[in-house]
Amino acid sequence: MSKRKILKYGSEVLRRNSTPVTKFDKRLKKIIDDMLETMYAAHGVGLAAPQIGINQRIVVIDAEYGSDRYDESGKSTGRKNPRNPLILINPEITEMEGELESYEGCLSFPDVYFNVTRAKKIKFKFNNIKGQEEEMEADGDLFCRCVQHEIDHLNGQLFVDIADDRIIAREELDKNGFANIDSQPLA
Ligand code: NI
């Protein structure tokens, strides 16, 4: 495994539409290993392949890693969640409903945070690392938001495109040295 450089906003790769994965081989496994190492090293909860310069439809997510574990009564056990990554290949949202508004960030925009509204509840399908199709649901939590955020990356879309308040988003970008809020996904 090796840690890769995370591309920052302004990189053209982040605006390209990514291609579906068709070969479930060693090369894919290596990309996924690198993505995991890169995500954990950056303390991220999700990473999409374009963020390490690969325009293929691959996402890794671990929304719980390092957060407190709770027992059945809701009391903290004093332990932290272990690594439990989910790998999504060729993911696609098949149903969405409701609204979920929350503060969001992205590893390609260091220190930039603002409110984004996403679907509250989603169903999605994807291929696992063996190429088999799986289906999952997510509802109202960080994981749900993360799946939507990472799938957007595969379409060249970034959270800045759907900021609830563009004036606040622009200020946040300016403050952190990202000048151009008006870039668009490439065809
Ligand atoms: Ni992101």
Short mmCIF file of C-alpha atoms and ligand atoms in Angstrom, two decimals:
data_model
loop_
_atom_site.label_atom_id
_atom_site.label_comp_id
_atom_site.label_asym_id
_atom_site.label_seq_id
_atom_site.Cartn_x
_atom_site.Cartn_y
_atom_site.Cartn_z
CA MET A 1 0.00 0.00 0.00
CA SER A 2 1.14 3.51 -0.54
CA LYS A 3 -0.22 6.83 0.43
CA ARG A 4 -1.07 9.04 -2.53
CA LYS A 5 -1.24 12.78 -2.87
CA ILE A 6 -4.77 14.17 -2.58
CA LEU A 7 -5.59 16.57 -5.41
CA LYS A 8 -6.93 19.95 -4.39
CA TYR A 9 -9.81 21.95 -5.83
CA GLY A 10 -8.58 23.54 -9.07
CA SER A 11 -7.24 20.25 -10.41
CA GLU A 12 -8.97 19.35 -13.68
CA VAL A 13 -9.16 15.65 -12.75
CA LEU A 14 -11.71 16.50 -10.04
CA ARG A 15 -14.06 17.91 -12.68
CA ARG A 16 -13.97 14.95 -15.07
CA ASN A 17 -16.63 12.28 -15.30
CA SER A 18 -15.11 8.97 -14.17
CA THR A 19 -15.36 5.73 -16.15
CA PRO A 20 -16.93 2.50 -14.84
CA VAL A 21 -14.68 -0.26 -13.56
CA THR A 22 -14.89 -3.37 -15.75
CA LYS A 23 -11.92 -5.43 -14.50
CA PHE A 24 -11.99 -6.71 -10.95
CA ASP A 25 -8.33 -7.58 -10.81
CA LYS A 26 -5.13 -7.00 -8.83
CA ARG A 27 -4.73 -3.54 -10.25
CA LEU A 28 -8.11 -2.54 -8.83
CA LYS A 29 -7.19 -4.05 -5.46
CA LYS A 30 -4.00 -1.97 -5.42
CA ILE A 31 -5.89 1.26 -6.18
CA ILE A 32 -8.33 0.50 -3.35
CA ASP A 33 -5.49 -0.25 -0.90
CA ASP A 34 -3.86 3.06 -1.78
CA MET A 35 -7.17 4.90 -1.42
CA LEU A 36 -7.70 3.42 2.05
CA GLU A 37 -4.22 4.30 3.21
CA THR A 38 -4.62 7.82 1.85
CA MET A 39 -8.05 8.32 3.46
CA TYR A 40 -6.98 7.10 6.91
CA ALA A 41 -3.75 9.12 6.82
CA ALA A 42 -5.78 12.24 6.05
CA HIS A 43 -8.36 11.44 8.79
CA GLY A 44 -11.10 11.45 6.18
CA VAL A 45 -14.41 9.56 6.28
CA GLY A 46 -14.51 9.03 2.53
CA LEU A 47 -12.40 9.29 -0.60
CA ALA A 48 -13.18 9.00 -4.31
CA ALA A 49 -10.61 7.79 -6.87
CA PRO A 50 -10.47 11.11 -8.79
CA GLN A 51 -9.09 12.69 -5.62
CA ILE A 52 -5.89 10.67 -6.11
CA GLY A 53 -5.87 11.34 -9.85
CA ILE A 54 -7.71 8.23 -11.07
CA ASN A 55 -10.88 8.86 -13.08
CA GLN A 56 -12.53 5.54 -12.30
CA ARG A 57 -15.76 4.93 -10.41
CA ILE A 58 -14.30 3.80 -7.07
CA VAL A 59 -15.15 5.11 -3.58
CA VAL A 60 -13.99 4.16 -0.09
CA ILE A 61 -15.92 5.15 3.04
CA ASP A 62 -15.43 4.64 6.76
CA ALA A 63 -17.72 7.06 8.53
CA GLU A 64 -17.40 5.45 11.98
CA TYR A 65 -13.67 4.90 12.34
CA GLY A 66 -12.23 6.48 15.45
CA SER A 67 -15.54 7.70 16.85
CA ASP A 68 -16.83 6.58 20.26
CA ARG A 69 -18.44 3.18 20.66
CA TYR A 70 -21.67 3.03 22.64
CA ASP A 71 -23.32 0.18 24.49
CA GLU A 72 -26.99 -0.74 24.14
CA SER A 73 -28.10 1.88 26.67
CA GLY A 74 -26.33 4.57 24.66
CA LYS A 75 -23.46 5.00 27.11
CA SER A 76 -19.94 5.47 25.79
CA THR A 77 -17.81 2.38 26.31
CA GLY A 78 -14.61 4.44 26.30
CA ARG A 79 -13.50 2.55 23.21
CA LYS A 80 -13.26 3.75 19.65
CA ASN A 81 -14.65 2.12 16.53
CA PRO A 82 -12.10 0.03 14.63
CA ARG A 83 -11.48 0.37 10.90
CA ASN A 84 -14.42 -0.96 8.92
CA PRO A 85 -14.19 0.37 5.38
CA LEU A 86 -16.88 0.01 2.76
CA ILE A 87 -15.70 -0.20 -0.85
CA LEU A 88 -18.14 1.02 -3.51
CA ILE A 89 -17.34 0.26 -7.14
CA ASN A 90 -19.59 1.72 -9.84
CA PRO A 91 -22.01 3.01 -7.15
CA GLU A 92 -25.38 4.40 -8.18
CA ILE A 93 -28.14 5.94 -6.09
CA THR A 94 -31.45 4.31 -6.97
CA GLU A 95 -33.82 6.09 -4.57
CA MET A 96 -33.65 9.26 -2.55
CA GLU A 97 -36.09 11.07 -0.30
CA GLY A 98 -36.29 13.83 2.27
CA GLU A 99 -33.71 16.46 3.13
CA LEU A 100 -30.65 16.37 5.33
CA GLU A 101 -28.90 19.65 5.98
CA SER A 102 -25.48 19.67 7.57
CA TYR A 103 -22.00 21.04 7.73
CA GLU A 104 -19.74 19.39 5.17
CA GLY A 105 -16.08 19.33 4.23
CA CYS A 106 -13.93 17.59 1.60
CA LEU A 107 -10.32 16.41 1.60
CA SER A 108 -9.77 18.31 -1.66
CA PHE A 109 -10.73 21.56 0.11
CA PRO A 110 -8.62 21.65 3.30
CA ASP A 111 -10.23 23.71 6.11
CA VAL A 112 -13.29 24.64 4.03
CA TYR A 113 -16.68 23.88 5.60
CA PHE A 114 -20.21 25.02 4.89
CA ASN A 115 -23.79 23.77 4.92
CA VAL A 116 -25.02 21.46 2.19
CA THR A 117 -28.48 19.91 1.84
CA ARG A 118 -28.62 16.31 0.69
CA ALA A 119 -31.23 13.57 0.61
CA LYS A 120 -32.10 12.23 4.06
CA LYS A 121 -32.66 8.68 2.95
CA ILE A 122 -31.10 6.83 0.02
CA LYS A 123 -30.93 3.42 -1.55
CA PHE A 124 -27.89 2.63 -3.65
CA LYS A 125 -26.34 -0.23 -5.55
CA PHE A 126 -22.72 -0.96 -6.32
CA ASN A 127 -20.26 -3.70 -7.21
CA ASN A 128 -18.14 -5.17 -4.45
CA ILE A 129 -14.46 -5.90 -4.93
CA LYS A 130 -15.29 -9.23 -6.58
CA GLY A 131 -17.62 -7.53 -9.04
CA GLN A 132 -20.83 -8.82 -7.47
CA GLU A 133 -23.75 -6.42 -7.26
CA GLU A 134 -24.93 -5.35 -3.81
CA GLU A 135 -27.58 -2.99 -2.52
CA MET A 136 -27.68 -0.88 0.63
CA GLU A 137 -29.66 1.84 2.36
CA ALA A 138 -28.60 4.81 4.42
CA ASP A 139 -30.73 7.15 6.49
CA GLY A 140 -30.04 10.49 8.09
CA ASP A 141 -26.46 10.04 9.25
CA LEU A 142 -22.89 10.92 8.31
CA PHE A 143 -22.62 7.73 6.27
CA CYS A 144 -25.68 8.70 4.20
CA ARG A 145 -24.24 12.12 3.46
CA CYS A 146 -20.84 10.66 2.71
CA VAL A 147 -22.17 8.19 0.09
CA GLN A 148 -23.84 11.07 -1.76
CA HIS A 149 -20.76 13.31 -1.51
CA GLU A 150 -18.41 10.62 -2.83
CA ILE A 151 -20.68 9.57 -5.71
CA ASP A 152 -20.84 13.23 -6.77
CA HIS A 153 -17.03 13.16 -7.09
CA LEU A 154 -17.34 10.40 -9.70
CA ASN A 155 -19.48 12.74 -11.80
CA GLY A 156 -17.07 15.66 -11.49
CA GLN A 157 -19.39 17.34 -9.03
CA LEU A 158 -18.13 18.94 -5.85
CA PHE A 159 -19.86 20.05 -2.67
CA VAL A 160 -19.17 23.65 -3.56
CA ASP A 161 -21.66 23.26 -6.45
CA ILE A 162 -24.53 22.66 -4.03
CA ALA A 163 -23.61 24.92 -1.11
CA ASP A 164 -26.76 26.11 0.67
CA ASP A 165 -25.40 29.64 0.70
CA ARG A 166 -23.02 30.54 -2.11
CA ILE A 167 -21.92 33.76 -0.42
CA ILE A 168 -20.76 31.90 2.67
CA ALA A 169 -19.14 29.21 0.52
CA ARG A 170 -17.29 31.85 -1.50
CA GLU A 171 -16.00 33.47 1.70
CA GLU A 172 -14.82 30.11 3.00
CA LEU A 173 -13.01 29.40 -0.28
CA ASP A 174 -11.40 32.86 -0.41
CA LYS A 175 -10.25 32.55 3.19
CA ASN A 176 -8.48 29.29 2.39
CA GLY A 177 -6.90 30.37 -0.88
CA PHE A 178 -9.37 28.81 -3.32
CA ALA A 179 -10.45 31.68 -5.50
CA ASN A 180 -12.71 30.31 -8.21
CA ILE A 181 -16.05 29.12 -6.89
CA ASP A 182 -17.62 29.07 -10.35
CA SER A 183 -15.83 26.14 -11.99
CA GLN A 184 -18.11 23.46 -13.45
CA PRO A 185 -17.98 19.72 -14.10
CA LEU A 186 -16.40 18.95 -17.50
CA ALA A 187 -18.51 17.23 -20.11
NI NI B 1 -14.88 15.19 -1.19
#
